[in-house]
Amino acid sequence: TNFKNLEEVKDVQNIFSIEIPNTWKTNLYYDNLQSSIYTADTTKQLTETLLLDITAIKQSIKFDDPFILKQEQENLSKKLIKIKSATTKILNKPSYYTISKGKKGDYDYQVCHFFIKTNEQNFILAKAEVYGDSLVNERLCNAFSFIEKIKINN
């Protein structure tokens, strides 16, 4: 990606940070169990941008059969079709991702969930969403490049 004017945004609880363009609209949220950064380029149409929601969750996670089944059930409840899913490593941490597609309102829609186990008690859920059918892969690749640069503060 070749985004300009990047700024480091830290979540409220200083668990992680991410570099995003300073022109993007960003909201921070936290409660007792989670801390999140939600951001998007609101200067573009919904069908030309990507939405990123990165949340640190204070809960243990296991990428076992019940977990995978739960993800598939959530997809079905949202009428999403799984394109791909796998266990992998992101940020040098054990991870699981799923990419799904469906419709949201009048728009074709793709969503990627990255579950990144940061330690035994915590994980990060990074969600990327793209709407419409224009440059979907390019926008998803941009989302992945942002997610790969998340900094976890120990």
Tab-separated table of C-alpha atoms in Angstrom:
chain	number	residue	atom	x	y	z
A	1	THR	CA	0.000	0.000	0.000
A	2	ASN	CA	1.068	3.564	-0.503
A	3	PHE	CA	-1.068	5.488	1.937
A	4	LYS	CA	0.278	8.887	2.916
A	5	ASN	CA	0.213	10.929	6.132
A	6	LEU	CA	0.095	7.928	8.429
A	7	GLU	CA	-0.349	8.486	12.135
A	8	GLU	CA	-0.073	6.018	14.967
A	9	VAL	CA	-3.387	5.532	16.748
A	10	LYS	CA	-3.392	3.809	20.138
A	11	ASP	CA	-6.396	2.156	21.668
A	12	VAL	CA	-7.690	3.765	24.882
A	13	GLN	CA	-6.115	1.107	27.124
A	14	ASN	CA	-2.777	1.218	25.254
A	15	ILE	CA	-2.895	-2.499	24.441
A	16	PHE	CA	-2.120	-2.029	20.737
A	17	SER	CA	-1.627	0.626	18.087
A	18	ILE	CA	-2.000	0.843	14.335
A	19	GLU	CA	-0.751	3.285	11.715
A	20	ILE	CA	-3.546	4.709	9.581
A	21	PRO	CA	-3.939	7.785	7.386
A	22	ASN	CA	-4.627	10.876	9.480
A	23	THR	CA	-7.505	11.812	7.169
A	24	TRP	CA	-9.531	8.727	8.108
A	25	LYS	CA	-12.399	8.990	10.556
A	26	THR	CA	-11.505	6.993	13.654
A	27	ASN	CA	-13.521	6.090	16.723
A	28	LEU	CA	-12.152	4.601	19.925
A	29	TYR	CA	-14.178	2.430	22.294
A	30	TYR	CA	-13.479	0.532	25.473
A	31	ASP	CA	-15.167	-1.205	28.372
A	32	ASN	CA	-14.066	-3.727	30.992
A	33	LEU	CA	-13.586	-6.529	28.450
A	34	GLN	CA	-12.375	-4.818	25.282
A	35	SER	CA	-10.656	-1.859	23.709
A	36	SER	CA	-11.110	-1.031	20.031
A	37	ILE	CA	-10.192	1.223	17.138
A	38	TYR	CA	-12.748	1.567	14.349
A	39	THR	CA	-11.631	3.457	11.256
A	40	ALA	CA	-12.500	4.148	7.612
A	41	ASP	CA	-11.758	6.605	4.840
A	42	THR	CA	-15.002	8.577	4.897
A	43	THR	CA	-13.881	10.819	2.012
A	44	LYS	CA	-14.730	7.917	-0.311
A	45	GLN	CA	-17.999	6.211	-1.125
A	46	LEU	CA	-18.780	3.117	0.954
A	47	THR	CA	-18.211	0.951	-2.142
A	48	GLU	CA	-14.710	2.416	-2.659
A	49	THR	CA	-13.283	2.230	0.863
A	50	LEU	CA	-12.578	-0.327	3.546
A	51	LEU	CA	-13.707	-0.433	7.143
A	52	LEU	CA	-11.352	-1.644	9.846
A	53	ASP	CA	-12.409	-2.638	13.347
A	54	ILE	CA	-9.579	-3.837	15.584
A	55	THR	CA	-10.481	-4.927	19.097
A	56	ALA	CA	-8.341	-6.273	21.920
A	57	ILE	CA	-10.480	-8.677	23.955
A	58	LYS	CA	-9.676	-9.838	27.477
A	59	GLN	CA	-10.610	-13.462	27.008
A	60	SER	CA	-8.736	-16.648	26.235
A	61	ILE	CA	-9.200	-18.197	22.814
A	62	LYS	CA	-8.592	-21.660	21.345
A	63	PHE	CA	-8.740	-22.403	17.648
A	64	ASP	CA	-10.403	-25.789	18.211
A	65	ASP	CA	-13.407	-27.488	16.583
A	66	PRO	CA	-16.052	-25.792	18.804
A	67	PHE	CA	-14.523	-22.372	17.997
A	68	ILE	CA	-14.527	-23.074	14.240
A	69	LEU	CA	-18.100	-24.389	14.402
A	70	LYS	CA	-19.182	-21.226	16.225
A	71	GLN	CA	-17.664	-19.071	13.449
A	72	GLU	CA	-19.506	-21.082	10.816
A	73	GLN	CA	-22.793	-20.767	12.733
A	74	GLU	CA	-22.333	-16.993	13.005
A	75	ASN	CA	-21.733	-16.837	9.241
A	76	LEU	CA	-24.923	-18.792	8.590
A	77	SER	CA	-26.952	-16.580	10.928
A	78	LYS	CA	-25.745	-13.547	8.928
A	79	LYS	CA	-26.372	-15.326	5.591
A	80	LEU	CA	-22.670	-15.196	4.763
A	81	ILE	CA	-20.858	-17.734	2.599
A	82	LYS	CA	-17.381	-18.723	3.730
A	83	ILE	CA	-14.787	-18.246	0.990
A	84	LYS	CA	-11.750	-19.345	2.975
A	85	SER	CA	-10.579	-19.977	6.512
A	86	ALA	CA	-7.402	-21.310	8.072
A	87	THR	CA	-5.160	-21.283	11.093
A	88	THR	CA	-1.990	-19.311	10.474
A	89	LYS	CA	0.401	-16.870	12.119
A	90	ILE	CA	-0.158	-13.129	12.074
A	91	LEU	CA	2.162	-10.773	13.954
A	92	ASN	CA	4.119	-13.947	14.819
A	93	LYS	CA	1.154	-15.071	16.931
A	94	PRO	CA	-1.141	-18.078	16.540
A	95	SER	CA	-4.109	-16.903	14.489
A	96	TYR	CA	-7.232	-17.976	12.673
A	97	TYR	CA	-8.876	-16.110	9.832
A	98	THR	CA	-12.055	-16.415	7.877
A	99	ILE	CA	-13.133	-14.593	4.716
A	100	SER	CA	-16.842	-14.551	3.890
A	101	LYS	CA	-19.169	-12.878	1.435
A	102	GLY	CA	-22.816	-12.005	1.333
A	103	LYS	CA	-25.140	-9.037	1.119
A	104	LYS	CA	-25.601	-6.185	3.565
A	105	GLY	CA	-28.485	-3.943	2.624
A	106	ASP	CA	-28.311	-3.413	-1.123
A	107	TYR	CA	-24.571	-4.088	-1.323
A	108	ASP	CA	-22.427	-7.098	-2.037
A	109	TYR	CA	-20.202	-7.428	0.982
A	110	GLN	CA	-17.018	-9.231	2.024
A	111	VAL	CA	-15.750	-9.491	5.563
A	112	CYS	CA	-12.534	-10.911	6.966
A	113	HIS	CA	-12.117	-11.804	10.625
A	114	PHE	CA	-8.628	-12.281	12.033
A	115	PHE	CA	-8.430	-13.776	15.506
A	116	ILE	CA	-4.916	-13.199	16.844
A	117	LYS	CA	-4.006	-14.863	20.147
A	118	THR	CA	-1.740	-12.346	21.884
A	119	ASN	CA	-1.261	-14.448	25.053
A	120	GLU	CA	-3.119	-17.011	27.175
A	121	GLN	CA	-5.681	-14.480	28.451
A	122	ASN	CA	-6.138	-12.133	25.476
A	123	PHE	CA	-6.697	-11.941	21.750
A	124	ILE	CA	-7.195	-9.334	19.056
A	125	LEU	CA	-10.111	-9.528	16.656
A	126	ALA	CA	-9.307	-7.554	13.511
A	127	LYS	CA	-12.249	-7.201	11.165
A	128	ALA	CA	-12.042	-5.780	7.643
A	129	GLU	CA	-15.151	-5.046	5.598
A	130	VAL	CA	-15.560	-4.034	1.967
A	131	TYR	CA	-18.805	-3.196	0.208
A	132	GLY	CA	-19.652	-3.386	-3.483
A	133	ASP	CA	-17.788	-5.210	-6.220
A	134	SER	CA	-15.199	-2.624	-7.271
A	135	LEU	CA	-11.525	-3.391	-6.506
A	136	VAL	CA	-12.526	-5.825	-3.739
A	137	ASN	CA	-9.220	-7.715	-3.697
A	138	GLU	CA	-7.187	-4.501	-3.735
A	139	ARG	CA	-9.154	-3.078	-0.804
A	140	LEU	CA	-8.848	-6.352	1.136
A	141	CYS	CA	-5.096	-6.416	0.491
A	142	ASN	CA	-4.893	-2.861	1.838
A	143	ALA	CA	-6.772	-3.984	4.949
A	144	PHE	CA	-4.398	-6.933	5.412
A	145	SER	CA	-1.386	-4.643	5.145
A	146	PHE	CA	-2.771	-2.448	7.948
A	147	ILE	CA	-3.543	-5.496	10.112
A	148	GLU	CA	-0.045	-6.926	9.586
A	149	LYS	CA	1.391	-3.718	11.053
A	150	ILE	CA	-0.550	-3.778	14.335
A	151	LYS	CA	1.838	-3.185	17.226
A	152	ILE	CA	1.018	-5.064	20.402
A	153	ASN	CA	2.244	-3.332	23.559
A	154	ASN	CA	3.484	-5.717	26.216
